[in-house]
Amino acid sequence: MGECQGTGTVLQEEENLIAAAQNIVKALETNKNLTADARKILADLGSQLSSIARENESKQEEESPDEIEELLNSIQDKVMKWELDQSFIWDCGPEEGYEYLKAVEDARKLTERLENLNVAKDSEEDGLLQRAHDILQTAMVRLEEEFRHLLVQHRQPFEPERMSFRSTEDDAVDDGSILSFGDDSVDEVVQRDSLSRGSEEYIIELVNPNVIPDLKYIANLMFDTNYGRECSQAYITVRKDALDDCLYILEVEKLSIEDVLKLEWKTLNSKIRRWIRAMKIFVRVYLASEKWLCDQIFGEVETISSVCFAESSKASALQLLNFAEAIAIGPHQPEKLIRILDMYEVLSDLITDIDALYIGDTVSSVRMEFEDILRRLGDCAKATFVDFENAVATNLSSNPFPGAGNHPLTRYVMNYIKALTDYSKTLDVLLKDNDKEDLVSTSPDRSPSSEDDTSGEFSLASPLSLHFKSLLSILECNLEDKSKLYKDESLRHLFLMNNIHYMAEKVKNSELRTILGDNWIRKHNWKFQQHAMSYERATWSSILSLLKDDGLQNPGSNSISKTLLKERLQTFYLAFEEVYKSQTGWSIPDCQLREDLRISTSLKVIQAYRTFVGRHINHISDKHIKYSADDLESFLLDLFEGSPRSLHSSHHRK
């Protein structure tokens, strides 16, 4: 018996040594820096080891039942030793873990030999096979527990604000270099367009790297023993919990679609900002690291690694996408558009990462859900923009805007589209499907003769340019309707002058200029100048006509009637005072525009007044000249300040 035991033990030890050597050869062969000679030597060594292993297998097949039973007893002692111990094997040291794995590997190989020898024909040997199966099953249950314990016990803390990254570039894998970027490094990393597998990535170590070889060994052994499903499920369960913790650390709440739809905008806006940052970190850092970990443990079988990764990450990924879906199906409120576009751009940027992470038809559900939510957000953004156009068109007023300054709607629309210029590329993609003919028919400023629609410019314009021009034409129509609420024609023109000037300046001094073009700016500069001229005519034409000589002659004579001259001056002063009283309350918010209109008005009024008074100075006494030309010029400087004043109580302005 002793001789039999010695023979079996020696063969087993040789087999273990050969297996270890074969693993070393495989590892060395993966080194890309090997010379051709070195590769040939390794190939020859691998062939020799395989040959020796085949010889040992032949010898083992010749072992007697007594030798097999002795080996089985030895394995059983090692396995059952830990069944009496409540502690975890690896907590007692890696050496203990290695010895246990070696015993289980021996049990697996012995079981295979017994099955291959078809010993079931002999009742005694059939009992050995059953014992081997029982031992192996006991070991598998223990290994599943140990596998789960190692994953939990050696999980690394996830701290987004303070983390280092492992470079997985080909030339850095072997030395496991760690790259540290400082406190805000995670935000710098996630801002990159994408991380493609096989190029530069930065991976955080989710599990202590020292135990990954043991985890991989356990996984391979369990899969080789047809306990892969149990191993996979243990991994998925543990990593699901870790991914849930990741979302908690990133401050992502578990909210149903109904919960999200009930949130007020201020709260929702804050949660969207948090979601955007969390999504980038989750995909580009955490999921990339999770996939890397999965590949390290299950990488020898790519399908298994992909499935384990997909199943462990699916719930957390869908939780994030569920929030985006709630936003996509929510009401199309204009204030949400910027945030919707932010979310769309984030998912659009991450689609390459997702495609690289979820490879293969068996794990396509997350990728398909990701693409579906991206499409829904795009549709939502487009619908929100179109609804905004409709809201501008239907924005009604029952009373004229006080002071005729820049209407809140004008300011809102211009600042709104100015903010949208940051998303011009995205909006061009989302709006490109809209029918240009529909825009032509609905836009009041799209006649064939319009200045900015020459030489095919309209047909060559970007989708965003077409929509912005259409929107601003709608705004102009709305402003025209609002101007009709003013009873005073001068005030109508002042209102339109202010608002069209505001639009033109916003375009000229921002990225809107690139989108709408210089033709649009020139056209609208011309428009507000026309309204300025119309204001002057409506306000001052009748007043300046009082400074003409028509009707001042005595009946039947060409001589000037002093009485009529005196009355004419009094009428002019009353008219001027009325304009002063009302138009000091009118508003021109833009300083330069206000100054330009004052100067233009002053040139006309003061010149006419000086000429009239100078021409008739010999027929007018000082007591009838209520204001000097300098007085009137000074009074005109008070116009358009938005604070009504009166001149009735003063004779001369000091």
PDB file of N, CA and C in Angstrom, residues 516-550:
ATOM      1  N   LEU A 516     -27.085  83.306 -38.044  1.00  0.00           N
ATOM      2  CA  LEU A 516     -28.082  84.068 -38.803  1.00  0.00           C
ATOM      3  C   LEU A 516     -27.477  84.848 -39.967  1.00  0.00           C
ATOM      4  N   GLY A 517     -26.229  85.232 -39.871  1.00  0.00           N
ATOM      5  CA  GLY A 517     -25.551  85.881 -40.985  1.00  0.00           C
ATOM      6  C   GLY A 517     -25.636  87.394 -40.966  1.00  0.00           C
ATOM      7  N   ASP A 518     -24.711  88.033 -41.662  1.00  0.00           N
ATOM      8  CA  ASP A 518     -24.650  89.497 -41.713  1.00  0.00           C
ATOM      9  C   ASP A 518     -25.815  90.091 -42.486  1.00  0.00           C
ATOM     10  N   ASN A 519     -26.365  89.364 -43.467  1.00  0.00           N
ATOM     11  CA  ASN A 519     -27.532  89.873 -44.193  1.00  0.00           C
ATOM     12  C   ASN A 519     -28.699  90.115 -43.246  1.00  0.00           C
ATOM     13  N   TRP A 520     -28.890  89.169 -42.330  1.00  0.00           N
ATOM     14  CA  TRP A 520     -29.982  89.315 -41.354  1.00  0.00           C
ATOM     15  C   TRP A 520     -29.759  90.567 -40.500  1.00  0.00           C
ATOM     16  N   ILE A 521     -28.518  90.773 -40.076  1.00  0.00           N
ATOM     17  CA  ILE A 521     -28.204  91.943 -39.239  1.00  0.00           C
ATOM     18  C   ILE A 521     -28.448  93.234 -40.015  1.00  0.00           C
ATOM     19  N   ARG A 522     -27.973  93.291 -41.267  1.00  0.00           N
ATOM     20  CA  ARG A 522     -28.170  94.509 -42.066  1.00  0.00           C
ATOM     21  C   ARG A 522     -29.644  94.810 -42.260  1.00  0.00           C
ATOM     22  N   LYS A 523     -30.406  93.772 -42.538  1.00  0.00           N
ATOM     23  CA  LYS A 523     -31.839  93.964 -42.761  1.00  0.00           C
ATOM     24  C   LYS A 523     -32.522  94.535 -41.525  1.00  0.00           C
ATOM     25  N   HIS A 524     -32.157  94.039 -40.360  1.00  0.00           N
ATOM     26  CA  HIS A 524     -32.824  94.485 -39.135  1.00  0.00           C
ATOM     27  C   HIS A 524     -32.276  95.815 -38.639  1.00  0.00           C
ATOM     28  N   ASN A 525     -31.032  96.122 -38.967  1.00  0.00           N
ATOM     29  CA  ASN A 525     -30.544  97.485 -38.715  1.00  0.00           C
ATOM     30  C   ASN A 525     -31.371  98.487 -39.515  1.00  0.00           C
ATOM     31  N   TRP A 526     -31.617  98.133 -40.757  1.00  0.00           N
ATOM     32  CA  TRP A 526     -32.439  98.995 -41.613  1.00  0.00           C
ATOM     33  C   TRP A 526     -33.850  99.130 -41.046  1.00  0.00           C
ATOM     34  N   LYS A 527     -34.389  98.030 -40.539  1.00  0.00           N
ATOM     35  CA  LYS A 527     -35.755  98.056 -40.005  1.00  0.00           C
ATOM     36  C   LYS A 527     -35.890  98.993 -38.810  1.00  0.00           C
ATOM     37  N   PHE A 528     -34.975  98.869 -37.834  1.00  0.00           N
ATOM     38  CA  PHE A 528     -35.148  99.728 -36.659  1.00  0.00           C
ATOM     39  C   PHE A 528     -34.868 101.193 -36.999  1.00  0.00           C
ATOM     40  N   GLN A 529     -33.993 101.438 -37.969  1.00  0.00           N
ATOM     41  CA  GLN A 529     -33.759 102.822 -38.400  1.00  0.00           C
ATOM     42  C   GLN A 529     -34.997 103.402 -39.074  1.00  0.00           C
ATOM     43  N   GLN A 530     -35.702 102.555 -39.824  1.00  0.00           N
ATOM     44  CA  GLN A 530     -36.944 103.019 -40.443  1.00  0.00           C
ATOM     45  C   GLN A 530     -37.982 103.387 -39.390  1.00  0.00           C
ATOM     46  N   HIS A 531     -38.028 102.591 -38.325  1.00  0.00           N
ATOM     47  CA  HIS A 531     -38.977 102.899 -37.245  1.00  0.00           C
ATOM     48  C   HIS A 531     -38.554 104.172 -36.511  1.00  0.00           C
ATOM     49  N   ALA A 532     -37.246 104.412 -36.400  1.00  0.00           N
ATOM     50  CA  ALA A 532     -36.772 105.656 -35.783  1.00  0.00           C
ATOM     51  C   ALA A 532     -37.202 106.864 -36.614  1.00  0.00           C
ATOM     52  N   MET A 533     -37.072 106.748 -37.920  1.00  0.00           N
ATOM     53  CA  MET A 533     -37.493 107.842 -38.797  1.00  0.00           C
ATOM     54  C   MET A 533     -39.007 108.035 -38.732  1.00  0.00           C
ATOM     55  N   SER A 534     -39.736 106.924 -38.672  1.00  0.00           N
ATOM     56  CA  SER A 534     -41.200 107.020 -38.585  1.00  0.00           C
ATOM     57  C   SER A 534     -41.622 107.652 -37.269  1.00  0.00           C
ATOM     58  N   TYR A 535     -40.890 107.324 -36.189  1.00  0.00           N
ATOM     59  CA  TYR A 535     -41.173 107.978 -34.904  1.00  0.00           C
ATOM     60  C   TYR A 535     -41.013 109.489 -35.035  1.00  0.00           C
ATOM     61  N   GLU A 536     -39.896 109.935 -35.628  1.00  0.00           N
ATOM     62  CA  GLU A 536     -39.632 111.373 -35.754  1.00  0.00           C
ATOM     63  C   GLU A 536     -40.727 112.055 -36.573  1.00  0.00           C
ATOM     64  N   ARG A 537     -41.133 111.422 -37.661  1.00  0.00           N
ATOM     65  CA  ARG A 537     -42.183 112.025 -38.478  1.00  0.00           C
ATOM     66  C   ARG A 537     -43.487 112.119 -37.702  1.00  0.00           C
ATOM     67  N   ALA A 538     -43.833 110.996 -37.014  1.00  0.00           N
ATOM     68  CA  ALA A 538     -45.111 110.982 -36.305  1.00  0.00           C
ATOM     69  C   ALA A 538     -45.131 111.964 -35.143  1.00  0.00           C
ATOM     70  N   THR A 539     -43.984 112.175 -34.492  1.00  0.00           N
ATOM     71  CA  THR A 539     -43.927 113.060 -33.326  1.00  0.00           C
ATOM     72  C   THR A 539     -43.730 114.516 -33.717  1.00  0.00           C
ATOM     73  N   TRP A 540     -42.802 114.789 -34.620  1.00  0.00           N
ATOM     74  CA  TRP A 540     -42.329 116.165 -34.805  1.00  0.00           C
ATOM     75  C   TRP A 540     -42.787 116.839 -36.094  1.00  0.00           C
ATOM     76  N   SER A 541     -43.299 116.106 -37.037  1.00  0.00           N
ATOM     77  CA  SER A 541     -43.692 116.751 -38.303  1.00  0.00           C
ATOM     78  C   SER A 541     -44.733 117.837 -38.088  1.00  0.00           C
ATOM     79  N   SER A 542     -45.777 117.510 -37.342  1.00  0.00           N
ATOM     80  CA  SER A 542     -46.834 118.505 -37.113  1.00  0.00           C
ATOM     81  C   SER A 542     -46.334 119.658 -36.254  1.00  0.00           C
ATOM     82  N   ILE A 543     -45.414 119.358 -35.319  1.00  0.00           N
ATOM     83  CA  ILE A 543     -44.888 120.414 -34.442  1.00  0.00           C
ATOM     84  C   ILE A 543     -43.961 121.328 -35.224  1.00  0.00           C
ATOM     85  N   LEU A 544     -43.099 120.728 -36.063  1.00  0.00           N
ATOM     86  CA  LEU A 544     -42.173 121.540 -36.851  1.00  0.00           C
ATOM     87  C   LEU A 544     -42.910 122.358 -37.909  1.00  0.00           C
ATOM     88  N   SER A 545     -44.086 121.896 -38.316  1.00  0.00           N
ATOM     89  CA  SER A 545     -44.860 122.688 -39.283  1.00  0.00           C
ATOM     90  C   SER A 545     -45.311 124.015 -38.680  1.00  0.00           C
ATOM     91  N   LEU A 546     -45.349 124.082 -37.336  1.00  0.00           N
ATOM     92  CA  LEU A 546     -45.716 125.332 -36.664  1.00  0.00           C
ATOM     93  C   LEU A 546     -44.609 126.376 -36.802  1.00  0.00           C
ATOM     94  N   LEU A 547     -43.397 125.909 -37.145  1.00  0.00           N
ATOM     95  CA  LEU A 547     -42.269 126.829 -37.281  1.00  0.00           C
ATOM     96  C   LEU A 547     -42.070 127.260 -38.737  1.00  0.00           C
ATOM     97  N   LYS A 548     -43.128 127.145 -39.519  1.00  0.00           N
ATOM     98  CA  LYS A 548     -43.113 127.645 -40.893  1.00  0.00           C
ATOM     99  C   LYS A 548     -43.950 128.930 -40.978  1.00  0.00           C
ATOM    100  N   ASP A 549     -43.734 129.713 -42.017  1.00  0.00           N
ATOM    101  CA  ASP A 549     -44.407 131.021 -42.142  1.00  0.00           C
ATOM    102  C   ASP A 549     -45.813 130.920 -42.700  1.00  0.00           C
ATOM    103  N   ASP A 550     -46.187 129.741 -43.142  1.00  0.00           N
ATOM    104  CA  ASP A 550     -47.525 129.601 -43.717  1.00  0.00           C
ATOM    105  C   ASP A 550     -48.592 130.025 -42.709  1.00  0.00           C
TER     106      ASP A 550
END
